[in-house]
Amino acid sequence: MSATARKSAPLPDDIMAMKGGTPIVSLTAYTTPMAAAMDAHCDFVLVGDSVGMVLHGLPSTLGVTMEMMILHGQAVARGLSTAMMVVDMPFGSYEESPEQAFRNAARIMAETGAAAVKLEGGVHMAETTAFLAARGIPVMAHIGLTPQSINTLGGYKVQGRDAAAEQVMRDASAVSDAGAFAVVLEKVPAALADRITETVATPTIGIGASAGCDGQILVVDDMLGLFTAFKPKFVKRYATLGDDIDKAIASYADEVRSRAFPAPEHIFAEKAPSK
Ligand code: KIV
């Protein structure tokens, strides 16, 4: 979908209808200016719980809170006019019961204006997905590598290799049958991602999956080269803004120390006395 031709943000049903068509474009965002920069180019923007690692310096996404997601969701909403906004449900806010998930998802949607929430998990989250979808909360599922479960998955490994492929396939079918309007496939073998994409009715959004997915997502700070603590193999850097920032700040520091900044054009003269 050409965002320039679009007058208003798509709804989850519009994203669903993009299955098998022009790939769905999405990125994460956490702030108003970044959301505004991507608004015209993306079909949807995800306020990912990656915000915890990317902006708050947390070691994983496990420490992200409802308050953080709501605050960043509100900031992103102010920057968007033509892309749909999805907000991640943080660890501990939905796993206990469908009722807990509904309470927190409804709060996220009411306080941020998000069109949908994303939650991690396949078969074991199908009941919750159906519960939310039946009560007016569109759900984007997230399977394969689910970063909120790194402690039980044994780290950030590729998921679904060899015999484990069938479990990821079952996860995809379960969330699709439960009514998820899209499913993120993170770090799964390309052949498996292609098989899931061909099998389920729900659009697949790949991150470290396959170009054959119905859409792609990246963490914006990764693709801009702003987050450099580590670079997963699936990240393509479209810019090296981290290096530019480092150079700019080093020049500023040099110029302050040498008194080259501020220059005459940055300072104010006394006002000429009036006669
Ligand atoms: O939190 C996040 O940024 C995500 C994407 C990587 C899909 O879940």
PDB file of C-alpha atoms and ligand atoms in Angstrom:
ATOM      1  CA  MET A   1       0.000   0.000   0.000  1.00  0.00           C
ATOM      2  CA  SER A   2       1.388   3.399  -0.921  1.00  0.00           C
ATOM      3  CA  ALA A   3       1.149   5.427   2.256  1.00  0.00           C
ATOM      4  CA  THR A   4       1.175   8.670   0.275  1.00  0.00           C
ATOM      5  CA  ALA A   5      -2.109   7.645  -1.348  1.00  0.00           C
ATOM      6  CA  ARG A   6      -3.707   6.880   2.010  1.00  0.00           C
ATOM      7  CA  LYS A   7      -5.801   9.478   3.839  1.00  0.00           C
ATOM      8  CA  SER A   8      -6.277   7.704   7.168  1.00  0.00           C
ATOM      9  CA  ALA A   9      -4.619   4.960   9.141  1.00  0.00           C
ATOM     10  CA  PRO A  10      -5.521   1.369   8.198  1.00  0.00           C
ATOM     11  CA  LEU A  11      -7.420  -0.778  10.666  1.00  0.00           C
ATOM     12  CA  PRO A  12      -6.361  -4.308  11.649  1.00  0.00           C
ATOM     13  CA  ASP A  13      -8.840  -5.675   9.067  1.00  0.00           C
ATOM     14  CA  ASP A  14      -7.084  -3.653   6.339  1.00  0.00           C
ATOM     15  CA  ILE A  15      -3.748  -5.161   7.393  1.00  0.00           C
ATOM     16  CA  MET A  16      -5.366  -8.624   7.238  1.00  0.00           C
ATOM     17  CA  ALA A  17      -6.589  -7.882   3.736  1.00  0.00           C
ATOM     18  CA  MET A  18      -2.978  -7.255   2.643  1.00  0.00           C
ATOM     19  CA  LYS A  19      -2.224 -10.997   2.986  1.00  0.00           C
ATOM     20  CA  GLY A  20      -0.483 -12.184  -0.172  1.00  0.00           C
ATOM     21  CA  GLY A  21      -0.284  -8.696  -1.710  1.00  0.00           C
ATOM     22  CA  THR A  22       2.308  -5.928  -1.620  1.00  0.00           C
ATOM     23  CA  PRO A  23       4.407  -6.625   1.490  1.00  0.00           C
ATOM     24  CA  ILE A  24       3.311  -4.886   4.683  1.00  0.00           C
ATOM     25  CA  VAL A  25       5.905  -2.354   5.888  1.00  0.00           C
ATOM     26  CA  SER A  26       6.458  -1.792   9.581  1.00  0.00           C
ATOM     27  CA  LEU A  27       9.046  -0.519  12.035  1.00  0.00           C
ATOM     28  CA  THR A  28       9.156   0.034  15.761  1.00  0.00           C
ATOM     29  CA  ALA A  29       8.989   3.554  17.217  1.00  0.00           C
ATOM     30  CA  TYR A  30       9.125   4.913  20.752  1.00  0.00           C
ATOM     31  CA  THR A  31       9.086   8.711  20.324  1.00  0.00           C
ATOM     32  CA  THR A  32       7.042  11.368  18.522  1.00  0.00           C
ATOM     33  CA  PRO A  33       9.739  12.575  16.054  1.00  0.00           C
ATOM     34  CA  MET A  34      10.711   9.042  14.995  1.00  0.00           C
ATOM     35  CA  ALA A  35       7.043   8.090  14.566  1.00  0.00           C
ATOM     36  CA  ALA A  36       6.493  11.208  12.441  1.00  0.00           C
ATOM     37  CA  ALA A  37       9.522  10.326  10.275  1.00  0.00           C
ATOM     38  CA  MET A  38       8.151   6.855   9.454  1.00  0.00           C
ATOM     39  CA  ASP A  39       4.428   7.664   9.340  1.00  0.00           C
ATOM     40  CA  ALA A  40       4.177   8.129   5.570  1.00  0.00           C
ATOM     41  CA  HIS A  41       6.255   5.037   4.822  1.00  0.00           C
ATOM     42  CA  CYS A  42       4.816   2.380   7.117  1.00  0.00           C
ATOM     43  CA  ASP A  43       1.512   0.529   7.134  1.00  0.00           C
ATOM     44  CA  PHE A  44       1.779   0.035  10.879  1.00  0.00           C
ATOM     45  CA  VAL A  45       4.156   1.154  13.599  1.00  0.00           C
ATOM     46  CA  LEU A  46       4.851  -1.031  16.614  1.00  0.00           C
ATOM     47  CA  VAL A  47       5.596   0.477  19.989  1.00  0.00           C
ATOM     48  CA  GLY A  48       7.741  -2.517  20.863  1.00  0.00           C
ATOM     49  CA  ASP A  49       8.799  -3.539  24.329  1.00  0.00           C
ATOM     50  CA  SER A  50      12.286  -3.428  22.770  1.00  0.00           C
ATOM     51  CA  VAL A  51      12.012   0.161  24.074  1.00  0.00           C
ATOM     52  CA  GLY A  52      13.351  -1.209  27.355  1.00  0.00           C
ATOM     53  CA  MET A  53      16.659  -2.265  25.786  1.00  0.00           C
ATOM     54  CA  VAL A  54      16.924   0.390  23.080  1.00  0.00           C
ATOM     55  CA  LEU A  55      15.995   3.535  25.031  1.00  0.00           C
ATOM     56  CA  HIS A  56      16.121   2.598  28.710  1.00  0.00           C
ATOM     57  CA  GLY A  57      19.304   0.506  28.769  1.00  0.00           C
ATOM     58  CA  LEU A  58      17.632  -2.580  30.261  1.00  0.00           C
ATOM     59  CA  PRO A  59      19.408  -5.930  29.700  1.00  0.00           C
ATOM     60  CA  SER A  60      16.235  -7.552  28.274  1.00  0.00           C
ATOM     61  CA  THR A  61      12.562  -6.741  27.718  1.00  0.00           C
ATOM     62  CA  LEU A  62      11.550  -8.388  31.005  1.00  0.00           C
ATOM     63  CA  GLY A  63      11.735  -5.183  33.058  1.00  0.00           C
ATOM     64  CA  VAL A  64       9.404  -3.193  30.806  1.00  0.00           C
ATOM     65  CA  THR A  65       6.253  -1.969  32.569  1.00  0.00           C
ATOM     66  CA  MET A  66       2.711  -1.008  31.559  1.00  0.00           C
ATOM     67  CA  GLU A  67       3.559   2.600  32.422  1.00  0.00           C
ATOM     68  CA  MET A  68       6.526   2.597  30.009  1.00  0.00           C
ATOM     69  CA  MET A  69       4.427   1.150  27.182  1.00  0.00           C
ATOM     70  CA  ILE A  70       1.632   3.651  27.767  1.00  0.00           C
ATOM     71  CA  LEU A  71       3.978   6.654  27.947  1.00  0.00           C
ATOM     72  CA  HIS A  72       5.812   5.665  24.749  1.00  0.00           C
ATOM     73  CA  GLY A  73       2.514   4.708  23.070  1.00  0.00           C
ATOM     74  CA  GLN A  74       1.164   8.200  23.764  1.00  0.00           C
ATOM     75  CA  ALA A  75       4.350   9.778  22.374  1.00  0.00           C
ATOM     76  CA  VAL A  76       4.237   7.668  19.193  1.00  0.00           C
ATOM     77  CA  ALA A  77       0.528   8.370  18.660  1.00  0.00           C
ATOM     78  CA  ARG A  78       1.321  12.113  18.498  1.00  0.00           C
ATOM     79  CA  GLY A  79       3.626  11.483  15.538  1.00  0.00           C
ATOM     80  CA  LEU A  80       1.283   9.299  13.462  1.00  0.00           C
ATOM     81  CA  SER A  81      -1.518  10.221  11.127  1.00  0.00           C
ATOM     82  CA  THR A  82      -1.524   7.624   8.343  1.00  0.00           C
ATOM     83  CA  ALA A  83       0.108   4.530   9.874  1.00  0.00           C
ATOM     84  CA  MET A  84      -1.697   2.218  12.294  1.00  0.00           C
ATOM     85  CA  MET A  85      -0.250   1.924  15.805  1.00  0.00           C
ATOM     86  CA  VAL A  86       0.170  -1.382  17.654  1.00  0.00           C
ATOM     87  CA  VAL A  87       1.476  -1.453  21.238  1.00  0.00           C
ATOM     88  CA  ASP A  88       3.287  -4.406  22.829  1.00  0.00           C
ATOM     89  CA  MET A  89       1.903  -5.886  26.030  1.00  0.00           C
ATOM     90  CA  PRO A  90       4.797  -6.061  28.493  1.00  0.00           C
ATOM     91  CA  PHE A  91       5.954  -9.220  30.275  1.00  0.00           C
ATOM     92  CA  GLY A  92       3.630 -10.103  33.166  1.00  0.00           C
ATOM     93  CA  SER A  93       0.682  -8.049  31.914  1.00  0.00           C
ATOM     94  CA  TYR A  94      -1.241 -10.792  30.053  1.00  0.00           C
ATOM     95  CA  GLU A  95       0.040 -14.319  30.727  1.00  0.00           C
ATOM     96  CA  GLU A  96      -1.907 -15.033  33.941  1.00  0.00           C
ATOM     97  CA  SER A  97      -5.409 -15.165  32.463  1.00  0.00           C
ATOM     98  CA  PRO A  98      -7.513 -13.873  29.578  1.00  0.00           C
ATOM     99  CA  GLU A  99      -9.179 -11.512  32.075  1.00  0.00           C
ATOM    100  CA  GLN A 100      -5.829 -10.006  33.141  1.00  0.00           C
ATOM    101  CA  ALA A 101      -4.901  -9.637  29.469  1.00  0.00           C
ATOM    102  CA  PHE A 102      -8.211  -7.918  28.705  1.00  0.00           C
ATOM    103  CA  ARG A 103      -7.839  -5.455  31.587  1.00  0.00           C
ATOM    104  CA  ASN A 104      -4.338  -4.421  30.554  1.00  0.00           C
ATOM    105  CA  ALA A 105      -4.962  -4.451  26.798  1.00  0.00           C
ATOM    106  CA  ALA A 106      -8.066  -2.287  27.242  1.00  0.00           C
ATOM    107  CA  ARG A 107      -6.032   0.146  29.358  1.00  0.00           C
ATOM    108  CA  ILE A 108      -3.288   0.340  26.711  1.00  0.00           C
ATOM    109  CA  MET A 109      -5.820   0.985  23.954  1.00  0.00           C
ATOM    110  CA  ALA A 110      -7.805   3.539  25.957  1.00  0.00           C
ATOM    111  CA  GLU A 111      -4.757   5.487  27.158  1.00  0.00           C
ATOM    112  CA  THR A 112      -2.695   5.433  23.932  1.00  0.00           C
ATOM    113  CA  GLY A 113      -5.243   5.220  21.113  1.00  0.00           C
ATOM    114  CA  ALA A 114      -3.566   2.047  19.776  1.00  0.00           C
ATOM    115  CA  ALA A 115      -5.611   0.125  17.202  1.00  0.00           C
ATOM    116  CA  ALA A 116      -4.281  -3.203  18.484  1.00  0.00           C
ATOM    117  CA  VAL A 117      -1.943  -4.899  20.936  1.00  0.00           C
ATOM    118  CA  LYS A 118       0.780  -7.472  20.354  1.00  0.00           C
ATOM    119  CA  LEU A 119       1.447 -10.360  22.690  1.00  0.00           C
ATOM    120  CA  GLU A 120       4.007 -13.146  22.621  1.00  0.00           C
ATOM    121  CA  GLY A 121       3.106 -16.828  22.487  1.00  0.00           C
ATOM    122  CA  GLY A 122       1.457 -19.409  20.261  1.00  0.00           C
ATOM    123  CA  VAL A 123      -0.683 -22.360  21.341  1.00  0.00           C
ATOM    124  CA  HIS A 124      -0.639 -21.294  25.005  1.00  0.00           C
ATOM    125  CA  MET A 125      -1.863 -17.774  24.116  1.00  0.00           C
ATOM    126  CA  ALA A 126      -4.588 -18.878  21.683  1.00  0.00           C
ATOM    127  CA  GLU A 127      -7.338 -18.805  24.324  1.00  0.00           C
ATOM    128  CA  THR A 128      -6.318 -15.278  25.389  1.00  0.00           C
ATOM    129  CA  THR A 129      -6.127 -14.136  21.764  1.00  0.00           C
ATOM    130  CA  ALA A 130      -9.674 -15.385  21.091  1.00  0.00           C
ATOM    131  CA  PHE A 131     -10.920 -13.835  24.356  1.00  0.00           C
ATOM    132  CA  LEU A 132      -9.504 -10.409  23.418  1.00  0.00           C
ATOM    133  CA  ALA A 133     -10.554 -10.558  19.760  1.00  0.00           C
ATOM    134  CA  ALA A 134     -14.142 -11.381  20.786  1.00  0.00           C
ATOM    135  CA  ARG A 135     -14.171  -8.321  23.056  1.00  0.00           C
ATOM    136  CA  GLY A 136     -12.996  -5.642  20.625  1.00  0.00           C
ATOM    137  CA  ILE A 137      -9.234  -5.977  21.043  1.00  0.00           C
ATOM    138  CA  PRO A 138      -7.387  -6.852  17.817  1.00  0.00           C
ATOM    139  CA  VAL A 139      -4.360  -9.010  18.567  1.00  0.00           C
ATOM    140  CA  MET A 140      -1.082  -9.268  16.705  1.00  0.00           C
ATOM    141  CA  ALA A 141       0.588 -12.527  17.736  1.00  0.00           C
ATOM    142  CA  HIS A 142       4.358 -13.029  18.031  1.00  0.00           C
ATOM    143  CA  ILE A 143       5.872 -16.520  17.746  1.00  0.00           C
ATOM    144  CA  GLY A 144       9.238 -18.150  17.038  1.00  0.00           C
ATOM    145  CA  LEU A 145      11.784 -16.314  19.161  1.00  0.00           C
ATOM    146  CA  THR A 146       9.727 -14.574  21.840  1.00  0.00           C
ATOM    147  CA  PRO A 147      12.188 -12.341  23.722  1.00  0.00           C
ATOM    148  CA  GLN A 148      10.064 -12.248  26.903  1.00  0.00           C
ATOM    149  CA  SER A 149      10.767 -16.010  27.234  1.00  0.00           C
ATOM    150  CA  ILE A 150      14.555 -15.948  26.780  1.00  0.00           C
ATOM    151  CA  ASN A 151      15.011 -17.577  30.168  1.00  0.00           C
ATOM    152  CA  THR A 152      13.040 -20.641  29.112  1.00  0.00           C
ATOM    153  CA  LEU A 153      14.132 -20.619  25.445  1.00  0.00           C
ATOM    154  CA  GLY A 154      17.812 -20.649  26.417  1.00  0.00           C
ATOM    155  CA  GLY A 155      18.647 -17.234  24.921  1.00  0.00           C
ATOM    156  CA  TYR A 156      18.103 -15.526  21.582  1.00  0.00           C
ATOM    157  CA  LYS A 157      18.430 -18.676  19.429  1.00  0.00           C
ATOM    158  CA  VAL A 158      16.795 -19.444  16.080  1.00  0.00           C
ATOM    159  CA  GLN A 159      13.527 -21.271  16.816  1.00  0.00           C
ATOM    160  CA  GLY A 160      11.904 -24.068  14.827  1.00  0.00           C
ATOM    161  CA  ARG A 161      14.897 -25.860  13.374  1.00  0.00           C
ATOM    162  CA  ASP A 162      14.415 -29.550  12.514  1.00  0.00           C
ATOM    163  CA  ALA A 163      11.841 -31.305  14.743  1.00  0.00           C
ATOM    164  CA  ALA A 164      10.938 -28.037  16.519  1.00  0.00           C
ATOM    165  CA  ALA A 165       9.473 -26.739  13.237  1.00  0.00           C
ATOM    166  CA  GLU A 166       6.174 -28.526  13.881  1.00  0.00           C
ATOM    167  CA  GLN A 167       5.706 -26.715  17.212  1.00  0.00           C
ATOM    168  CA  VAL A 168       6.176 -23.308  15.531  1.00  0.00           C
ATOM    169  CA  MET A 169       3.737 -24.426  12.813  1.00  0.00           C
ATOM    170  CA  ARG A 170       1.207 -25.396  15.501  1.00  0.00           C
ATOM    171  CA  ASP A 171       1.736 -22.021  17.191  1.00  0.00           C
ATOM    172  CA  ALA A 172       1.035 -20.195  13.927  1.00  0.00           C
ATOM    173  CA  SER A 173      -2.130 -22.184  13.231  1.00  0.00           C
ATOM    174  CA  ALA A 174      -3.349 -21.742  16.812  1.00  0.00           C
ATOM    175  CA  VAL A 175      -3.062 -17.935  16.857  1.00  0.00           C
ATOM    176  CA  SER A 176      -4.452 -17.676  13.331  1.00  0.00           C
ATOM    177  CA  ASP A 177      -7.468 -19.833  14.233  1.00  0.00           C
ATOM    178  CA  ALA A 178      -7.906 -17.812  17.438  1.00  0.00           C
ATOM    179  CA  GLY A 179      -8.383 -14.640  15.395  1.00  0.00           C
ATOM    180  CA  ALA A 180      -5.010 -12.845  15.445  1.00  0.00           C
ATOM    181  CA  PHE A 181      -5.030 -10.292  12.611  1.00  0.00           C
ATOM    182  CA  ALA A 182      -1.277 -10.672  12.012  1.00  0.00           C
ATOM    183  CA  VAL A 183       1.528 -12.818  13.377  1.00  0.00           C
ATOM    184  CA  VAL A 184       5.143 -11.785  13.854  1.00  0.00           C
ATOM    185  CA  LEU A 185       7.592 -14.602  13.019  1.00  0.00           C
ATOM    186  CA  GLU A 186      10.888 -13.858  14.738  1.00  0.00           C
ATOM    187  CA  LYS A 187      14.111 -15.725  14.017  1.00  0.00           C
ATOM    188  CA  VAL A 188      12.715 -18.841  12.350  1.00  0.00           C
ATOM    189  CA  PRO A 189      14.263 -20.661   9.346  1.00  0.00           C
ATOM    190  CA  ALA A 190      13.193 -19.144   6.026  1.00  0.00           C
ATOM    191  CA  ALA A 191      11.667 -22.386   4.696  1.00  0.00           C
ATOM    192  CA  LEU A 192       9.498 -22.696   7.807  1.00  0.00           C
ATOM    193  CA  ALA A 193       8.435 -19.029   7.572  1.00  0.00           C
ATOM    194  CA  ASP A 194       7.433 -19.628   3.943  1.00  0.00           C
ATOM    195  CA  ARG A 195       5.446 -22.749   4.876  1.00  0.00           C
ATOM    196  CA  ILE A 196       3.622 -20.867   7.649  1.00  0.00           C
ATOM    197  CA  THR A 197       2.917 -17.945   5.296  1.00  0.00           C
ATOM    198  CA  GLU A 198       1.430 -20.320   2.716  1.00  0.00           C
ATOM    199  CA  THR A 199      -0.602 -22.249   5.304  1.00  0.00           C
ATOM    200  CA  VAL A 200      -2.220 -19.698   7.629  1.00  0.00           C
ATOM    201  CA  ALA A 201      -4.857 -17.137   6.665  1.00  0.00           C
ATOM    202  CA  THR A 202      -3.253 -14.520   8.911  1.00  0.00           C
ATOM    203  CA  PRO A 203      -0.563 -12.244   7.413  1.00  0.00           C
ATOM    204  CA  THR A 204       2.930 -13.076   8.617  1.00  0.00           C
ATOM    205  CA  ILE A 205       5.316 -10.271   9.566  1.00  0.00           C
ATOM    206  CA  GLY A 206       8.917 -11.428   9.439  1.00  0.00           C
ATOM    207  CA  ILE A 207      11.896 -10.363  11.514  1.00  0.00           C
ATOM    208  CA  GLY A 208      14.769 -12.724  10.843  1.00  0.00           C
ATOM    209  CA  ALA A 209      12.328 -14.957   8.917  1.00  0.00           C
ATOM    210  CA  SER A 210      11.891 -14.766   5.108  1.00  0.00           C
ATOM    211  CA  ALA A 211      11.374 -12.280   2.272  1.00  0.00           C
ATOM    212  CA  GLY A 212       8.353 -14.457   1.469  1.00  0.00           C
ATOM    213  CA  CYS A 213       6.501 -13.272   4.586  1.00  0.00           C
ATOM    214  CA  ASP A 214       3.484 -11.013   4.047  1.00  0.00           C
ATOM    215  CA  GLY A 215       5.401  -8.131   5.643  1.00  0.00           C
ATOM    216  CA  GLN A 216       8.577  -7.186   7.479  1.00  0.00           C
ATOM    217  CA  ILE A 217       9.427  -5.384  10.701  1.00  0.00           C
ATOM    218  CA  LEU A 218      12.704  -4.116  12.160  1.00  0.00           C
ATOM    219  CA  VAL A 219      13.622  -2.255  15.321  1.00  0.00           C
ATOM    220  CA  VAL A 220      14.159   1.279  14.029  1.00  0.00           C
ATOM    221  CA  ASP A 221      17.226   1.977  16.148  1.00  0.00           C
ATOM    222  CA  ASP A 222      18.836  -1.195  14.736  1.00  0.00           C
ATOM    223  CA  MET A 223      18.210  -0.306  11.079  1.00  0.00           C
ATOM    224  CA  LEU A 224      19.381   3.272  11.567  1.00  0.00           C
ATOM    225  CA  GLY A 225      22.562   2.173  13.348  1.00  0.00           C
ATOM    226  CA  LEU A 226      21.557   4.007  16.520  1.00  0.00           C
ATOM    227  CA  PHE A 227      21.547   0.909  18.736  1.00  0.00           C
ATOM    228  CA  THR A 228      25.003  -0.609  18.465  1.00  0.00           C
ATOM    229  CA  ALA A 229      25.380  -2.688  21.639  1.00  0.00           C
ATOM    230  CA  PHE A 230      24.938  -5.756  19.370  1.00  0.00           C
ATOM    231  CA  LYS A 231      23.639  -6.440  15.841  1.00  0.00           C
ATOM    232  CA  PRO A 232      21.539  -9.524  15.183  1.00  0.00           C
ATOM    233  CA  LYS A 233      22.267 -11.206  11.804  1.00  0.00           C
ATOM    234  CA  PHE A 234      18.771 -10.318  10.568  1.00  0.00           C
ATOM    235  CA  VAL A 235      19.334  -6.570  10.936  1.00  0.00           C
ATOM    236  CA  LYS A 236      20.286  -4.597   7.849  1.00  0.00           C
ATOM    237  CA  ARG A 237      21.722  -1.191   8.698  1.00  0.00           C
ATOM    238  CA  TYR A 238      20.291   1.417   6.329  1.00  0.00           C
ATOM    239  CA  ALA A 239      22.257   4.208   8.048  1.00  0.00           C
ATOM    240  CA  THR A 240      25.010   4.629  10.620  1.00  0.00           C
ATOM    241  CA  LEU A 241      23.475   7.418  12.688  1.00  0.00           C
ATOM    242  CA  GLY A 242      25.261   6.238  15.832  1.00  0.00           C
ATOM    243  CA  ASP A 243      28.602   7.092  14.179  1.00  0.00           C
ATOM    244  CA  ASP A 244      27.257  10.469  12.996  1.00  0.00           C
ATOM    245  CA  ILE A 245      26.099  11.278  16.529  1.00  0.00           C
ATOM    246  CA  ASP A 246      29.480  10.320  17.964  1.00  0.00           C
ATOM    247  CA  LYS A 247      31.294  12.562  15.438  1.00  0.00           C
ATOM    248  CA  ALA A 248      28.909  15.478  16.010  1.00  0.00           C
ATOM    249  CA  ILE A 249      29.258  15.340  19.796  1.00  0.00           C
ATOM    250  CA  ALA A 250      33.057  15.023  19.583  1.00  0.00           C
ATOM    251  CA  SER A 251      33.180  18.148  17.311  1.00  0.00           C
ATOM    252  CA  TYR A 252      30.969  20.069  19.727  1.00  0.00           C
ATOM    253  CA  ALA A 253      33.178  19.112  22.673  1.00  0.00           C
ATOM    254  CA  ASP A 254      36.339  20.153  20.757  1.00  0.00           C
ATOM    255  CA  GLU A 255      34.810  23.494  19.742  1.00  0.00           C
ATOM    256  CA  VAL A 256      33.618  24.295  23.259  1.00  0.00           C
ATOM    257  CA  ARG A 257      37.073  23.527  24.678  1.00  0.00           C
ATOM    258  CA  SER A 258      38.838  25.620  21.988  1.00  0.00           C
ATOM    259  CA  ARG A 259      36.216  28.438  22.286  1.00  0.00           C
ATOM    260  CA  ALA A 260      35.393  28.057  18.565  1.00  0.00           C
ATOM    261  CA  PHE A 261      31.763  27.657  19.646  1.00  0.00           C
ATOM    262  CA  PRO A 262      29.742  29.790  20.007  1.00  0.00           C
ATOM    263  CA  ALA A 263      30.850  31.830  16.962  1.00  0.00           C
ATOM    264  CA  PRO A 264      29.742  35.457  16.333  1.00  0.00           C
ATOM    265  CA  GLU A 265      26.627  34.253  14.441  1.00  0.00           C
ATOM    266  CA  HIS A 266      25.423  32.372  17.520  1.00  0.00           C
ATOM    267  CA  ILE A 267      25.634  35.267  19.989  1.00  0.00           C
ATOM    268  CA  PHE A 268      23.730  38.500  20.551  1.00  0.00           C
ATOM    269  CA  ALA A 269      25.091  42.042  20.361  1.00  0.00           C
ATOM    270  CA  GLU A 270      24.014  44.794  22.759  1.00  0.00           C
ATOM    271  CA  LYS A 271      21.003  46.607  21.352  1.00  0.00           C
ATOM    272  CA  ALA A 272      22.056  49.983  19.905  1.00  0.00           C
ATOM    273  CA  PRO A 273      20.924  52.759  22.297  1.00  0.00           C
ATOM    274  CA  SER A 274      17.881  54.594  20.938  1.00  0.00           C
ATOM    275  CA  LYS A 275      18.226  58.354  20.463  1.00  0.00           C
TER     276      LYS A 275
HETATM  277  O1  KIV B   1       9.603  -5.284  20.799  1.00  0.00           O
HETATM  278  C1  KIV B   1       9.833  -5.307  19.584  1.00  0.00           C
HETATM  279  O2  KIV B   1      10.502  -4.413  19.035  1.00  0.00           O
HETATM  280  C2  KIV B   1       9.288  -6.407  18.804  1.00  0.00           C
HETATM  281  C3  KIV B   1       9.711  -6.519  17.373  1.00  0.00           C
HETATM  282  C4  KIV B   1      11.121  -6.963  17.331  1.00  0.00           C
HETATM  283  C5  KIV B   1       8.830  -7.392  16.592  1.00  0.00           C
HETATM  284  O3  KIV B   1       8.564  -7.193  19.302  1.00  0.00           O
END
